Short mmCIF file of C-alpha atoms in Angstrom, two decimals:
data_model
loop_
_atom_site.label_atom_id
_atom_site.label_comp_id
_atom_site.label_asym_id
_atom_site.label_seq_id
_atom_site.Cartn_x
_atom_site.Cartn_y
_atom_site.Cartn_z
CA MET A 1 0.02 0.09 -0.03
CA PRO A 2 1.33 3.46 -1.05
CA SER A 3 2.42 5.38 1.99
CA SER A 4 0.13 8.43 0.65
CA TYR A 5 -3.25 6.35 0.81
CA GLN A 6 -5.82 7.52 3.57
CA ALA A 7 -8.51 5.09 4.48
CA PRO A 8 -12.27 6.46 3.93
CA SER A 9 -13.46 8.39 6.49
CA ARG A 10 -16.76 9.36 7.91
CA LYS A 11 -16.38 12.87 6.57
CA ASP A 12 -15.69 11.84 3.14
CA LYS A 13 -19.18 10.31 2.92
CA MET A 14 -20.46 13.77 4.34
CA GLN A 15 -19.92 15.85 1.11
CA ALA A 16 -21.43 18.96 0.90
CA THR A 17 -24.16 19.58 -1.16
CA THR A 18 -25.57 22.74 -2.52
CA HIS A 19 -28.87 23.26 -4.87
CA SER A 20 -28.70 26.65 -6.29
CA GLN A 21 -31.95 25.63 -8.24
CA THR A 22 -34.61 23.04 -7.98
CA THR A 23 -37.23 21.78 -10.51
CA GLU A 24 -39.88 23.18 -8.55
CA SER A 25 -38.06 26.93 -8.73
CA ASN A 26 -37.27 26.80 -12.11
CA LEU A 27 -40.92 25.57 -13.31
CA THR A 28 -42.70 27.97 -10.87
CA HIS A 29 -44.36 30.54 -13.15
CA GLU A 30 -46.38 33.82 -11.24
CA THR A 31 -48.88 35.65 -12.79
CA ALA A 32 -47.08 38.80 -14.18
CA THR A 33 -49.42 41.85 -13.29
CA VAL A 34 -49.72 45.35 -14.37
CA ARG A 35 -48.01 46.47 -10.68
CA LYS A 36 -44.89 44.88 -11.51
CA ILE A 37 -44.40 47.22 -14.63
CA LEU A 38 -45.46 49.94 -12.23
CA GLU A 39 -42.74 49.05 -9.79
CA LYS A 40 -39.96 49.47 -12.40
CA LYS A 41 -41.54 52.09 -14.70
CA GLY A 42 -42.51 54.58 -11.69
CA SER A 43 -45.94 56.01 -11.41
CA ASP A 44 -45.38 59.16 -13.17
CA VAL A 45 -48.63 60.27 -15.04
CA PHE A 46 -48.18 63.52 -17.18
CA SER A 47 -51.80 65.11 -17.72
CA LEU A 48 -53.54 68.11 -18.72
CA ARG A 49 -56.77 69.94 -18.17
CA PRO A 50 -59.68 69.63 -20.70
CA GLN A 51 -59.58 73.56 -21.15
CA ASN A 52 -55.89 72.99 -22.65
CA THR A 53 -55.41 73.58 -26.11
CA LEU A 54 -54.00 71.13 -28.39
CA HIS A 55 -50.86 73.26 -28.91
CA GLU A 56 -50.16 72.84 -25.16
CA ALA A 57 -51.03 69.12 -25.74
CA VAL A 58 -48.61 68.45 -28.65
CA VAL A 59 -45.79 70.54 -26.88
CA MET A 60 -45.98 68.22 -23.71
CA LEU A 61 -45.93 65.29 -25.79
CA ARG A 62 -42.85 66.54 -27.61
CA ASP A 63 -41.10 67.38 -24.37
CA LYS A 64 -41.67 64.38 -22.45
CA LYS A 65 -41.27 62.10 -25.46
CA ILE A 66 -44.60 60.38 -24.71
CA GLY A 67 -47.51 59.22 -27.09
CA ALA A 68 -50.56 59.76 -25.08
CA VAL A 69 -51.68 62.19 -21.86
CA VAL A 70 -54.22 61.73 -19.56
CA VAL A 71 -56.74 64.31 -19.45
CA LYS A 72 -57.71 64.71 -15.42
CA ASP A 73 -60.32 67.73 -14.22
CA SER A 74 -59.59 70.25 -11.27
CA GLU A 75 -59.86 67.56 -8.69
CA GLY A 76 -57.63 65.01 -10.05
CA LYS A 77 -60.33 62.66 -11.65
CA LEU A 78 -59.93 61.25 -14.75
CA GLN A 79 -61.74 62.52 -17.51
CA GLY A 80 -59.95 61.29 -20.88
CA ILE A 81 -57.00 60.68 -22.69
CA LEU A 82 -55.32 62.32 -25.69
CA SER A 83 -53.35 60.53 -27.91
CA GLU A 84 -51.03 61.24 -30.78
CA ARG A 85 -53.31 59.47 -33.08
CA ASP A 86 -56.12 61.78 -31.70
CA ILE A 87 -54.24 64.72 -32.63
CA VAL A 88 -53.06 63.81 -36.46
CA ARG A 89 -56.91 62.52 -37.11
CA ARG A 90 -57.96 66.08 -35.88
CA LEU A 91 -55.06 67.61 -38.13
CA ALA A 92 -56.61 65.75 -41.17
CA GLU A 93 -60.27 66.96 -40.31
CA THR A 94 -59.21 70.81 -39.69
CA PRO A 95 -55.75 71.48 -41.25
CA GLY A 96 -54.62 74.38 -40.14
CA GLN A 97 -56.97 75.41 -37.22
CA THR A 98 -56.46 72.30 -35.17
CA LEU A 99 -53.69 73.89 -32.54
CA PRO A 100 -55.88 76.20 -31.14
CA GLN A 101 -58.61 73.85 -30.31
CA GLN A 102 -59.19 72.45 -26.82
CA VAL A 103 -58.52 69.14 -25.52
CA GLU A 104 -61.70 68.25 -24.54
CA ASP A 105 -63.00 68.26 -27.92
CA ILE A 106 -61.00 65.76 -29.15
CA MET A 107 -59.64 63.35 -26.41
CA THR A 108 -60.88 60.05 -25.88
CA LYS A 109 -63.64 60.23 -23.37
CA THR A 110 -64.55 56.59 -22.60
CA VAL A 111 -60.84 55.16 -21.44
CA GLU A 112 -60.24 51.59 -20.68
CA VAL A 113 -58.38 51.57 -17.39
CA CYS A 114 -56.59 48.57 -15.51
CA GLN A 115 -56.19 47.64 -12.12
CA PRO A 116 -52.55 47.12 -10.64
CA ASP A 117 -53.49 43.29 -9.99
CA ASP A 118 -54.69 42.74 -13.45
CA ALA A 119 -53.17 40.10 -15.44
CA LEU A 120 -50.84 41.68 -18.03
CA ILE A 121 -51.99 38.92 -20.63
CA SER A 122 -55.73 40.32 -20.09
CA VAL A 123 -54.71 43.96 -20.42
CA LEU A 124 -52.67 43.17 -23.70
CA ARG A 125 -55.95 41.94 -24.96
CA LYS A 126 -57.81 44.69 -24.22
CA MET A 127 -55.08 46.89 -25.83
CA THR A 128 -54.92 44.70 -29.06
CA ALA A 129 -58.75 44.20 -29.10
CA GLY A 130 -59.30 48.18 -28.95
CA ARG A 131 -56.51 49.07 -31.10
CA PHE A 132 -55.05 51.46 -28.17
CA ARG A 133 -51.42 51.35 -26.92
CA HIS A 134 -51.82 53.25 -23.62
CA MET A 135 -53.67 52.28 -20.70
CA PRO A 136 -54.28 54.72 -17.41
CA VAL A 137 -54.25 52.37 -14.10
CA VAL A 138 -56.46 53.25 -11.64
CA ASP A 139 -56.46 51.53 -7.84
CA ASP A 140 -59.54 52.89 -5.68
CA GLY A 141 -60.76 55.00 -7.99
CA VAL A 142 -57.41 57.08 -7.97
CA LEU A 143 -54.68 57.33 -11.06
CA VAL A 144 -51.65 55.37 -10.31
CA GLY A 145 -49.79 55.44 -13.17
CA ILE A 146 -49.88 54.38 -16.79
CA ILE A 147 -48.63 51.46 -19.08
CA THR A 148 -48.02 51.24 -22.60
CA ILE A 149 -48.52 48.38 -25.04
CA GLY A 150 -44.43 49.05 -25.28
CA ASP A 151 -44.22 48.39 -21.50
CA VAL A 152 -45.77 44.81 -21.56
CA VAL A 153 -44.12 44.08 -24.76
CA ASN A 154 -40.35 44.75 -22.58
CA TYR A 155 -41.47 43.24 -19.56
CA ARG A 156 -42.38 39.87 -21.65
CA LEU A 157 -39.42 40.06 -23.43
CA THR A 158 -37.34 40.07 -20.22
CA GLU A 159 -39.50 37.51 -18.56
CA LEU A 160 -38.51 35.28 -21.81
CA GLU A 161 -34.94 35.57 -21.72
CA TYR A 162 -34.87 35.02 -17.85
CA GLU A 163 -37.12 31.59 -18.80
CA ALA A 164 -34.51 30.77 -21.18
CA LEU A 165 -31.54 31.28 -19.09
CA GLN A 166 -33.35 28.92 -16.31
CA LEU A 167 -33.87 26.25 -19.01
CA LYS A 168 -30.21 26.67 -19.81
CA GLN A 169 -28.98 26.13 -16.72
CA LEU A 170 -31.56 23.37 -15.86
CA ILE A 171 -30.03 21.41 -18.86
CA VAL A 172 -26.62 22.17 -17.87
CA GLY A 173 -27.10 21.62 -14.37
#
């Protein structure tokens, strides 16, 4: 027997095992909600009053680099939403006379809203069916944010990248 040989000891049998992941943790899937987007995005909402002019709206859309603005009354209650698309339609209808008009004249008054705990898939379906890209988020009657179709798509892409990484780790070990 070589002199360097050592008989197995009890410690050799007690190999440390680590579990950075389990099948359960890799396959568990939480429902993605509006709240998760707002946690990352924040709750900033740019708004105008119904009496503001379309010129003021266009300047805000340009300066804030947004595609829609929420319209609220003096008490902060949601009155409507005004999108770039609304403005373009009015420009075509009243060329040269559009910018002095008031926001309330062309805003969408019946606004589809969602709540923080709504599933993103249901919000995405509403947006697709209604052919709109911006949706105010209301919690207990209070406007708490706005999400866009781009927010939902970006969230889902990040989620898919994470799922692909998890699967790769599951395969590689």
